[in-house]
Coordinates of C-alpha atoms in Angstrom, one line a residue:
M51 CA -0.3 -45.1 -0.9
N52 CA 1.7 -46.3 2.1
R53 CA 5.5 -46.1 1.4
E54 CA 8.0 -47.0 4.0
Y55 CA 11.8 -46.7 3.7
H56 CA 14.1 -48.8 5.9
K57 CA 17.9 -48.7 6.1
W58 CA 20.1 -50.8 8.4
Y59 CA 23.7 -51.9 8.7
S60 CA 24.4 -55.6 7.8
Q61 CA 27.1 -57.1 10.0
R62 CA 27.5 -59.9 7.5
L63 CA 27.9 -57.8 4.4
H64 CA 29.7 -54.9 6.3
R65 CA 27.5 -52.3 4.5
D66 CA 24.2 -50.5 4.7
M67 CA 21.2 -52.3 3.1
E68 CA 18.0 -50.5 2.0
L69 CA 14.4 -51.6 1.5
L70 CA 11.1 -50.0 0.3
I71 CA 7.7 -51.3 1.3
F72 CA 4.6 -50.3 -0.6
G73 CA 1.1 -51.0 0.6
H74 CA -0.5 -51.7 4.0
A75 CA -2.1 -55.1 3.5
G76 CA -2.7 -58.0 1.1
A77 CA -0.5 -60.6 -0.5
K78 CA 3.2 -60.0 0.3
V79 CA 5.5 -59.9 -2.7
L80 CA 9.3 -59.9 -2.4
A81 CA 10.6 -57.9 -5.4
F82 CA 14.2 -58.3 -6.3
P83 CA 15.9 -55.7 -8.6
T84 CA 17.2 -56.7 -12.0
R85 CA 20.9 -57.4 -12.5
C86 CA 23.0 -54.6 -11.0
G87 CA 19.7 -52.8 -10.0
R88 CA 18.8 -51.2 -6.7
F89 CA 15.8 -51.3 -4.3
Y90 CA 14.2 -48.2 -5.8
E91 CA 14.1 -49.7 -9.4
Y92 CA 10.4 -50.8 -9.3
E93 CA 9.4 -47.3 -8.2
N94 CA 11.6 -45.5 -10.8
M95 CA 10.5 -47.7 -13.7
G96 CA 6.8 -47.3 -13.1
M97 CA 5.9 -50.8 -11.7
I98 CA 4.5 -49.4 -8.5
E99 CA 2.3 -46.9 -10.4
A100 CA 1.1 -49.8 -12.6
L101 CA 0.1 -51.8 -9.5
R102 CA -1.3 -48.8 -7.6
H103 CA -4.9 -50.0 -7.7
K104 CA -4.0 -53.3 -6.1
I105 CA -1.7 -51.7 -3.6
D106 CA -4.1 -49.0 -2.6
G107 CA -7.0 -51.5 -2.4
G108 CA -5.1 -53.6 0.1
Q109 CA -4.7 -56.6 -2.2
L110 CA -0.9 -56.3 -2.6
Q111 CA 2.1 -55.3 -0.5
L112 CA 5.5 -55.1 -2.2
Y113 CA 8.8 -55.5 -0.4
C114 CA 11.5 -54.1 -2.8
V115 CA 14.9 -55.3 -1.5
D116 CA 18.4 -54.1 -2.3
S117 CA 21.1 -56.1 -4.1
I118 CA 24.8 -56.4 -3.9
D119 CA 25.4 -57.3 -7.6
E120 CA 27.8 -54.4 -8.1
E121 CA 30.2 -55.8 -5.5

């Protein structure tokens, strides 16, 4: 499974932001973490594994974004 990690500094937020992308093609889904969650939550809680057949099959591409709830 394609897994990409990205990190950049946000000038607006004055902090690093992180993102995980799963998949190589298919419908693009923007996945927000739960309250006070982080970008890796979908992977740690098993959601990526549950969707593996759609991600590997090129039907789905997940963009798991970070949050700033803790601030």
